[in-house]
RNA sequence: GUGGGUGUAGCCUAGCGGUUAAGGCGCCAGGUUGUGGCCCUGGAGAUCGAGGGUUCGAAUCCCUCCACUCACCCCA
């Protein structure tokens, strides 16, 4: 027996209302903020991600699905649904010629080869948006506001915004050296991962959760104390805007995020009760990324959310979601001639916009009605030999159990 | 990649060494020569995750593998 590959899942009809709900809320938020949809390839040149997301990141180093196609190209299933691909598309299609910033959103799968667990899958789905071409801190505020409003509109109650600034290429080197200075007396006490981080990616020392590293990380210098004048002003503006928008946020000097492209503002949406997967979504500014990908410099900011994690949250908080409507009419039929008539009637009704299911197979009327009942169809049209002879149908209301014989024409009239 | 937990029909569960593996939900059919939901009756559906071992005898004990799951790393 074949099974869905590890870390992937089938989204069966009973789960679909959650997905429709989240997608619809995402589209609505984007409409309100003027973000337009973009759909991107599921795979790209592997280099886009190693360059964009960063060579030394876990995502690229150990989680990316890389493969060679028959033409010998090195491709990768996208490990994030949006940012890198959107930037590539921005360059490829000359989107800098459109009014800046360009505001885009996307919704779709991303792929990471890690061990699955609750809220973590090898194929998961992200909704995110990007605003490229403007470094205004008001845009940072707009994007964080969007993320906030998105979660509010979903009806999720227990989450928070965590904020930090990790500076730019001008001020970060000084911060990093002071960070390493702080850690260097402790290189023996620190966990094995942090020993590597100390060498390879000192910034990430800060988001270690290993117990022995906590006191050291907590006492570490804060990036916000080392920001250059421009970054300080930018960060202060972002906070001021968020304040005036009355968006509650909490600063955390240890929030750094594991992707290389972030500059200045980074933020995360986290559940209030810190579950296993601490992040429902996150994002930040990436002012060097476009340039890094070979384009004329252009700043950008964006965020991405994990749909599976959102749905888990909706189910945990028992947020009601609209159900998907059942067909309006079920057509039961007995005998060959009735089948012909039922088939014709079904099609006529559908062409008029009525959702119809016709019974197939050769089951008893009783079985057909049972099926209609189980499918939650509110009304059933019954066609047997008598009805064929007289050109009528029996229309049964499944909620009241009332039924009435009528000419086919009247039925069509009723469903117009 | 590392650690814990769990694997009995589509789903949930009983059985934890002894003859044909039990029940509930769901599905199908009958109880009404053309009428659903409730009730009653019946039926289909399981190589008891796989392989090996112990034993007269294994779903049950042991070993190996696999899968699922939760957690770590890290992220959505």
Coordinates of C-alpha atoms (C1' of nucleotides) in Angstrom, one line a residue:
Chain A
X1 CA 0.0 0.0 0.0
X2 CA 1.2 3.4 -0.9
X3 CA 1.0 6.1 1.8
X4 CA 1.4 9.8 1.7
X5 CA 5.1 10.6 2.1
X6 CA 6.3 11.3 5.6
X7 CA 5.5 14.8 6.7
X8 CA 2.8 15.3 4.0
X9 CA -0.9 15.0 4.5
X10 CA -4.1 14.8 2.6
X11 CA -6.5 17.5 3.4
X12 CA -9.8 15.6 3.4
X13 CA -13.2 17.3 2.9
X14 CA -14.0 17.6 6.6
X15 CA -10.8 19.7 7.1
X16 CA -11.5 21.9 4.1
X17 CA -13.7 24.5 5.9
X18 CA -10.7 25.5 8.0
X19 CA -8.6 26.0 4.9
X20 CA -11.2 27.9 3.0
X21 CA -11.7 30.1 6.1
X22 CA -8.0 30.9 6.5
X23 CA -7.5 31.6 2.8
X24 CA -10.5 33.8 2.7
X25 CA -9.4 35.8 5.7
X26 CA -5.9 36.1 4.1
X27 CA -7.3 37.4 0.8
X28 CA -9.5 39.8 2.7
X29 CA -6.7 41.3 4.7
X30 CA -4.6 41.7 1.5
X31 CA -7.5 43.4 -0.3
X32 CA -7.8 45.9 2.6
X33 CA -4.1 46.7 2.5
X34 CA -3.7 46.8 -1.2
X35 CA -1.6 43.6 -1.6
X36 CA -1.9 41.8 -4.9
X37 CA -1.6 38.0 -5.3
X38 CA 1.4 36.4 -6.9
X39 CA 1.8 32.7 -7.5
X40 CA 5.3 31.4 -7.7
X41 CA 7.0 28.2 -8.8
X42 CA 7.2 25.3 -6.3
X43 CA 10.8 24.9 -7.3
X44 CA 13.6 27.3 -8.2
X45 CA 17.3 27.2 -8.9
X46 CA 18.8 25.9 -5.7
X47 CA 21.2 28.9 -5.8
X48 CA 18.3 31.3 -5.2
X49 CA 17.9 29.9 -1.8
X50 CA 21.4 29.2 -0.8
X51 CA 22.2 32.8 -1.8
X52 CA 19.0 34.3 -0.5
X53 CA 18.1 32.4 2.7
X54 CA 21.7 31.9 3.5
X55 CA 24.4 29.2 3.1
X56 CA 24.8 28.6 6.8
X57 CA 21.2 28.4 7.8
X58 CA 19.6 25.2 8.9
X59 CA 16.9 25.6 6.2
X60 CA 19.5 25.4 3.5
X61 CA 22.1 23.3 5.2
X62 CA 19.9 20.4 6.3
X63 CA 16.3 20.9 5.3
X64 CA 16.2 21.8 1.7
X65 CA 15.0 19.3 -1.0
X66 CA 17.7 19.7 -3.6
X67 CA 17.6 17.6 -6.8
X68 CA 19.1 17.6 -10.2
X69 CA 16.7 17.6 -13.2
X70 CA 17.3 15.7 -16.4
X71 CA 19.0 18.6 -17.9
X72 CA 21.5 18.7 -15.1
X73 CA 20.2 21.8 -13.4
X74 CA 20.4 22.0 -9.6
X75 CA 16.9 22.8 -8.4
X76 CA 15.3 23.0 -5.0
X77 CA 11.7 22.7 -3.8
X78 CA 11.1 26.0 -2.2
X79 CA 11.9 25.9 1.5
X80 CA 9.9 29.1 2.1
X81 CA 6.9 30.0 0.0
X82 CA 7.6 33.6 -0.7
X83 CA 10.4 36.0 0.1
X84 CA 13.3 34.7 -2.1
X85 CA 11.0 33.8 -5.0
X86 CA 9.2 37.1 -4.8
X87 CA 12.5 39.0 -4.9
X88 CA 13.5 36.9 -7.9
X89 CA 10.3 37.7 -9.7
X90 CA 10.7 41.4 -8.8
X91 CA 14.0 41.4 -10.6
X92 CA 13.0 39.1 -13.4
X93 CA 9.9 41.1 -14.4
X94 CA 11.3 44.6 -13.7
X95 CA 8.8 45.3 -11.0
X96 CA 10.9 48.2 -9.9
X97 CA 9.2 50.0 -12.8
X98 CA 5.9 49.8 -11.0
X99 CA 4.9 52.3 -8.3
X100 CA 7.0 51.5 -5.3
X101 CA 6.7 49.8 -3.0
X102 CA 5.3 46.8 -4.8
X103 CA 2.9 45.0 -2.5
X104 CA 2.4 41.3 -3.1
X105 CA 1.0 38.3 -1.2
X106 CA 1.2 34.6 -1.8
X107 CA -0.3 31.4 -0.4
X108 CA 1.0 28.0 -1.0
X109 CA 3.2 25.1 0.0
X110 CA 6.8 25.1 1.1
X111 CA 9.0 22.1 1.7
X112 CA 11.5 21.3 4.4
X113 CA 13.1 18.0 5.1
X114 CA 12.8 17.8 8.9
X115 CA 11.3 15.4 11.4
X116 CA 7.5 16.0 11.4
X117 CA 5.7 16.8 14.6
X118 CA 2.6 18.7 15.7
X119 CA 2.5 21.8 13.5
X120 CA 5.6 20.9 11.5
X121 CA 5.4 19.1 8.2
X122 CA 7.7 18.4 5.3
X123 CA 5.1 20.0 3.1
X124 CA 3.5 22.9 4.9
X125 CA 1.6 25.9 3.7
X126 CA 2.4 29.6 4.1
X127 CA 0.5 32.7 3.7
X128 CA 2.7 35.8 3.5
X129 CA 3.2 39.2 2.0
X130 CA 6.1 41.4 0.9
X131 CA 6.5 45.1 0.3
X132 CA 9.5 45.9 -1.9
X133 CA 11.0 49.1 -2.8
X134 CA 10.6 51.4 0.2
X135 CA 12.6 51.6 3.4
X136 CA 10.0 53.8 5.2
X137 CA 9.5 52.5 8.8
X138 CA 5.8 53.2 8.2
X139 CA 5.9 50.2 5.9
X140 CA 7.3 48.0 8.7
X141 CA 4.4 49.1 10.8
X142 CA 2.0 48.4 8.0
X143 CA 3.3 44.9 7.6
X144 CA 3.2 44.1 11.3
X145 CA -0.2 45.7 11.6
X146 CA -1.4 43.4 8.7
X147 CA 0.0 40.3 10.5
X148 CA -1.7 41.4 13.7
X149 CA -5.0 42.2 12.0
X150 CA -4.9 38.9 10.2
X151 CA -4.7 37.0 13.4
X152 CA -7.4 39.2 15.0
X153 CA -9.7 38.6 12.0
X154 CA -9.3 34.9 12.3
X155 CA -10.7 35.1 15.8
X156 CA -7.6 33.8 17.5
X157 CA -7.2 35.3 20.9
X158 CA -4.1 34.2 22.5
X159 CA -1.1 35.5 20.6
X160 CA 1.4 38.3 20.8
X161 CA 3.9 40.2 18.6
X162 CA 7.5 40.0 19.5
X163 CA 9.8 42.7 18.1
X164 CA 13.5 43.4 17.7
X165 CA 16.0 45.2 15.5
X166 CA 19.2 43.5 14.4
X167 CA 20.8 46.5 12.7
X168 CA 22.3 46.8 9.2
X169 CA 25.6 46.0 7.6
X170 CA 27.0 49.2 9.0
X171 CA 26.3 48.6 12.7
X172 CA 26.0 44.9 13.0
X173 CA 29.8 44.0 12.8
X174 CA 30.4 46.1 15.9
X175 CA 27.6 44.4 17.7
X176 CA 28.7 40.9 16.7
X177 CA 32.2 41.5 18.0
X178 CA 30.9 42.7 21.3
X179 CA 28.6 39.6 21.4
X180 CA 31.5 37.3 20.8
X181 CA 33.5 39.2 23.4
X182 CA 30.7 38.5 25.9
X183 CA 30.6 34.8 25.0
X184 CA 34.3 34.1 24.7
X185 CA 34.8 33.6 28.5
X186 CA 32.0 31.1 28.4
X187 CA 32.8 28.9 25.4
X188 CA 33.3 25.9 27.7
X189 CA 30.0 26.2 29.6
X190 CA 27.9 26.7 26.4
X191 CA 26.1 23.8 24.6
X192 CA 27.6 22.1 21.7
X193 CA 25.4 23.8 19.2
X194 CA 26.4 27.2 20.6
X195 CA 30.1 26.3 20.3
X196 CA 29.5 26.0 16.5
X197 CA 27.3 29.1 16.4
X198 CA 30.0 31.1 18.1
X199 CA 32.2 30.4 15.1
X200 CA 29.7 30.3 12.3
X201 CA 26.8 32.5 13.2
X202 CA 27.1 34.4 16.5
X203 CA 23.8 36.1 16.1
X204 CA 22.1 32.8 16.5
X205 CA 23.7 32.3 19.9
X206 CA 20.8 34.4 21.2
X207 CA 18.0 32.1 20.3
X208 CA 19.4 29.0 21.9
X209 CA 17.0 27.4 24.3
X210 CA 19.4 25.0 26.0
X211 CA 19.3 25.5 29.8
X212 CA 22.9 26.0 30.4
X213 CA 23.0 28.8 27.8
X214 CA 20.1 30.8 29.1
X215 CA 21.9 32.9 31.7
X216 CA 24.7 33.8 29.2
X217 CA 22.2 34.6 26.5
X218 CA 20.1 36.7 28.8
X219 CA 23.1 38.7 29.9
X220 CA 24.4 39.2 26.4
X221 CA 24.6 42.7 25.0
X222 CA 21.5 43.8 23.1
X223 CA 21.7 44.6 19.4
X224 CA 19.4 47.6 19.9
X225 CA 22.2 49.2 22.0
X226 CA 24.5 49.0 19.1
X227 CA 22.4 50.4 16.3
X228 CA 23.7 53.1 14.2
X229 CA 21.9 56.4 14.1
X230 CA 19.8 55.5 11.1
X231 CA 18.8 52.1 12.4
X232 CA 18.0 53.6 15.8
X233 CA 15.7 56.2 14.2
X234 CA 14.1 53.6 12.1
X235 CA 13.5 51.3 15.0
X236 CA 12.1 54.1 17.1
X237 CA 9.8 55.1 14.4
X238 CA 8.5 51.6 13.9
X239 CA 7.8 51.3 17.7
X240 CA 6.1 54.8 17.7
X241 CA 3.9 53.8 14.8
X242 CA 2.9 50.5 16.4
X243 CA 2.1 52.4 19.5
X244 CA -0.1 54.9 17.7
X245 CA -1.8 51.9 15.9
X246 CA -2.3 50.4 19.4
X247 CA -0.7 47.2 18.4
X248 CA 0.6 45.6 21.6
X249 CA 4.2 44.3 21.1
X250 CA 6.9 43.1 23.3
X251 CA 10.5 43.7 22.7
X252 CA 12.9 40.8 22.9
X253 CA 16.5 41.4 22.3
X254 CA 17.0 37.6 21.8
X255 CA 14.7 37.4 18.8
X256 CA 17.0 37.1 15.7
X257 CA 15.4 34.5 13.4
X258 CA 17.3 31.9 11.5
X259 CA 17.4 33.4 8.0
X260 CA 20.4 35.4 6.9
X261 CA 18.6 38.0 4.9
X262 CA 17.1 40.0 7.7
X263 CA 18.2 43.5 8.5
X264 CA 16.8 46.0 11.0
X265 CA 13.3 45.0 12.0
X266 CA 12.5 41.4 12.8
X267 CA 9.3 40.2 14.4
X268 CA 7.4 37.1 15.2
X269 CA 3.8 36.2 16.0
X270 CA 3.8 33.8 18.9
X271 CA 1.1 32.0 20.8
X272 CA 0.6 33.4 24.3
X273 CA 1.1 30.0 26.0
X274 CA 4.5 29.1 24.5
X275 CA 3.7 25.7 22.9
X276 CA 6.3 23.6 21.1
X277 CA 6.3 25.5 17.9
X278 CA 6.7 29.0 19.2
X279 CA 6.0 30.7 16.0
X280 CA 2.8 31.2 14.1
X281 CA 4.4 33.6 11.8
X282 CA 7.3 35.9 11.4
X283 CA 9.1 38.3 9.2
X284 CA 11.2 41.3 9.0
X285 CA 13.1 43.7 6.8
X286 CA 15.5 42.5 4.2
X287 CA 17.2 45.6 2.7
X288 CA 20.2 43.8 1.2
X289 CA 18.4 40.8 -0.3
X290 CA 17.6 42.2 -3.8
X291 CA 21.1 43.4 -4.1
X292 CA 22.4 40.1 -2.9
X293 CA 20.4 38.4 -5.7
X294 CA 22.1 40.6 -8.3
X295 CA 19.7 43.4 -8.6
X296 CA 19.9 47.1 -8.2
X297 CA 19.5 47.7 -4.4
X298 CA 16.0 47.8 -3.2
X299 CA 14.8 47.5 0.4
X300 CA 11.9 45.2 1.4
X301 CA 9.9 43.9 4.2
X302 CA 7.5 41.0 4.6
X303 CA 6.1 38.2 6.8
X304 CA 4.9 34.7 6.5
X305 CA 2.5 32.6 8.5
X306 CA 2.1 28.9 8.8
X307 CA -1.4 27.8 7.8
X308 CA -1.3 24.4 9.6
X309 CA -0.3 26.1 12.8
X310 CA -3.1 28.6 12.4
X311 CA -5.6 25.8 11.9
X312 CA -4.2 24.0 14.9
X313 CA -4.8 27.2 16.9
X314 CA -8.3 27.6 15.5
X315 CA -9.1 24.1 16.6
X316 CA -7.5 24.5 20.0
X317 CA -9.4 27.7 20.7
X318 CA -12.6 26.1 19.1
X319 CA -13.1 29.0 16.8
X320 CA -16.2 28.3 14.7
X321 CA -15.6 28.3 10.9
X322 CA -18.3 28.5 8.2
X323 CA -19.1 25.1 6.8
X324 CA -19.0 24.4 3.1
X325 CA -22.5 24.2 1.6
X326 CA -24.1 20.9 0.6
X327 CA -25.8 20.4 -2.7
X328 CA -29.3 21.8 -2.8
X329 CA -31.1 18.9 -4.3
X330 CA -30.7 15.1 -4.5
X331 CA -32.4 13.3 -7.4
X332 CA -33.5 9.8 -6.5
X333 CA -34.5 7.5 -9.4
X334 CA -35.8 4.0 -10.0
X335 CA -35.6 2.2 -13.3
X336 CA -34.0 2.9 -16.7
X337 CA -36.4 5.5 -17.9
X338 CA -36.3 7.3 -14.7
X339 CA -32.6 7.3 -14.9
X340 CA -32.7 9.0 -18.2
X341 CA -35.1 11.6 -16.9
X342 CA -33.1 12.2 -13.8
X343 CA -29.9 12.7 -15.7
X344 CA -31.6 15.2 -18.0
X345 CA -33.2 17.0 -15.1
X346 CA -29.9 17.1 -13.1
X347 CA -28.1 18.8 -16.0
X348 CA -30.9 21.3 -16.6
X349 CA -30.9 22.3 -13.0
X350 CA -27.2 22.7 -12.9
X351 CA -27.2 24.8 -16.0
X352 CA -29.6 27.1 -14.0
X353 CA -27.2 27.2 -11.1
X354 CA -28.6 24.6 -8.8
X355 CA -26.2 22.2 -7.1
X356 CA -27.5 18.7 -7.7
X357 CA -26.4 15.2 -6.9
X358 CA -28.1 12.4 -8.8
X359 CA -28.2 8.9 -7.4
X360 CA -26.3 6.4 -9.4
X361 CA -26.1 2.6 -9.2
X362 CA -29.2 0.6 -8.7
X363 CA -30.1 1.0 -5.1
X364 CA -33.5 1.0 -3.5
X365 CA -35.3 4.2 -2.9
X366 CA -34.7 3.7 0.8
X367 CA -31.0 3.5 0.2
X368 CA -31.1 6.6 -2.0
X369 CA -32.9 8.6 0.7
X370 CA -30.5 7.4 3.3
X371 CA -27.6 8.6 1.1
X372 CA -29.3 12.0 0.6
X373 CA -29.8 12.3 4.4
X374 CA -26.1 11.4 5.0
X375 CA -25.0 14.0 2.5
X376 CA -27.0 16.6 4.2
X377 CA -29.0 17.5 1.2
X378 CA -32.1 19.4 2.2
X379 CA -34.5 18.3 -0.6
X380 CA -34.9 15.2 -2.7
X381 CA -36.6 14.9 -6.1
X382 CA -37.9 11.4 -6.6
X383 CA -38.5 10.0 -10.1
X384 CA -39.9 6.5 -10.7
X385 CA -42.0 4.9 -13.4
X386 CA -45.2 6.8 -12.5
X387 CA -43.4 10.1 -12.6
X388 CA -41.9 9.4 -16.0
X389 CA -45.3 8.5 -17.4
X390 CA -46.9 11.7 -16.1
X391 CA -44.0 14.0 -16.5
X392 CA -43.9 14.8 -12.8
X393 CA -41.5 14.5 -9.9
X394 CA -42.1 14.1 -6.2
X395 CA -40.3 16.8 -4.2
X396 CA -39.5 15.8 -0.7
X397 CA -38.3 18.2 2.0
X398 CA -35.9 16.3 4.2
X399 CA -36.2 18.6 7.2
X400 CA -40.0 18.6 7.4
X401 CA -40.6 15.2 5.7
X402 CA -43.3 16.9 3.6
X403 CA -43.5 15.9 0.0
X404 CA -45.5 17.0 -3.0
X405 CA -46.0 15.7 -6.6
X406 CA -45.5 18.3 -9.2
X407 CA -44.9 18.7 -13.0
X408 CA -41.2 18.9 -13.9
X409 CA -41.8 22.5 -15.1
X410 CA -42.9 23.5 -11.6
X411 CA -39.7 22.0 -10.0
X412 CA -37.6 24.0 -12.5
X413 CA -39.5 27.1 -11.5
X414 CA -38.9 26.5 -7.8
X415 CA -35.2 26.2 -8.3
X416 CA -34.8 29.2 -10.6
Chain B
rG1 C1' 20.4 13.9 12.8
rU2 C1' 19.1 12.7 18.5
rG3 C1' 15.6 11.1 22.4
rG4 C1' 10.6 9.2 24.3
rG5 C1' 5.8 7.0 23.3
rU6 C1' 2.6 4.0 20.2
rG7 C1' 1.4 0.2 16.3
rU8 C1' -5.4 -5.0 16.5
rA9 C1' -10.9 -3.7 10.1
rG10 C1' -11.9 3.3 7.2
rC11 C1' -12.1 5.4 12.7
rC12 C1' -12.1 4.3 18.2
rU13 C1' -11.2 0.4 21.4
rA14 C1' -11.2 -4.9 24.2
rG15 C1' -8.2 -9.1 24.3
rC16 C1' -1.9 -9.3 27.1
rG17 C1' 0.4 -17.3 26.1
rG18 C1' -4.4 -21.7 24.7
rU19 C1' -9.2 -24.0 20.1
rU20 C1' -13.2 -19.9 14.3
rA21 C1' -9.4 -12.3 17.3
rA22 C1' -14.5 -9.3 20.4
rG23 C1' -17.3 -4.7 20.6
rG24 C1' -18.7 0.5 19.3
rC25 C1' -18.8 4.2 15.2
rG26 C1' -19.1 4.3 10.0
rC27 C1' -20.5 1.5 5.5
rC28 C1' -24.0 -2.0 2.9
rA29 C1' -28.6 -4.8 3.1
rG30 C1' -33.3 -6.4 5.2
rG31 C1' -37.5 -5.2 8.7
rU32 C1' -42.3 -1.4 4.1
rU33 C1' -43.9 -4.6 -4.4
rG34 C1' -41.4 3.4 -4.3
rU35 C1' -39.6 6.8 1.1
rG36 C1' -34.2 9.0 5.1
rG37 C1' -33.1 10.3 10.3
rC38 C1' -34.7 6.5 15.8
rC39 C1' -35.1 1.2 16.7
rC40 C1' -34.3 -4.1 15.5
rU41 C1' -31.8 -8.0 12.5
rG42 C1' -28.1 -9.4 9.3
rG43 C1' -23.7 -8.7 6.1
rA44 C1' -19.0 -7.1 4.2
rG45 C1' -14.5 -5.5 6.2
rA46 C1' -8.2 -7.5 10.1
rU47 C1' -2.2 -11.6 6.4
rC48 C1' -3.4 -8.5 15.0
rG49 C1' 2.8 -2.9 11.3
rA50 C1' 6.9 -6.4 8.9
rG51 C1' 10.5 -10.2 9.5
rG52 C1' 12.9 -13.5 12.7
rG53 C1' 13.1 -16.1 17.5
rU54 C1' 11.2 -18.7 22.2
rU55 C1' 7.1 -22.3 23.0
rC56 C1' 3.3 -28.2 22.0
rG57 C1' 0.8 -23.3 21.1
rA58 C1' 2.1 -16.1 20.1
rA59 C1' -2.1 -10.4 18.8
rU60 C1' -0.1 -11.6 23.7
rC61 C1' 7.0 -13.0 25.5
rC62 C1' 12.1 -11.6 23.1
rC63 C1' 15.1 -9.4 19.0
rU64 C1' 15.6 -6.6 14.5
rC65 C1' 13.4 -3.4 11.1
rC66 C1' 9.5 -0.2 9.5
rA67 C1' 5.7 3.3 10.2
rC68 C1' 3.1 6.7 13.0
rU69 C1' 3.5 10.2 17.0
rC70 C1' 5.5 13.7 20.6
rA71 C1' 9.8 16.4 21.7
rC72 C1' 15.0 18.5 20.7
rC73 C1' 17.9 21.3 16.8
rC74 C1' 15.4 25.0 13.8
rC75 C1' 11.5 27.1 11.7
rA76 C1' 5.8 28.3 9.3

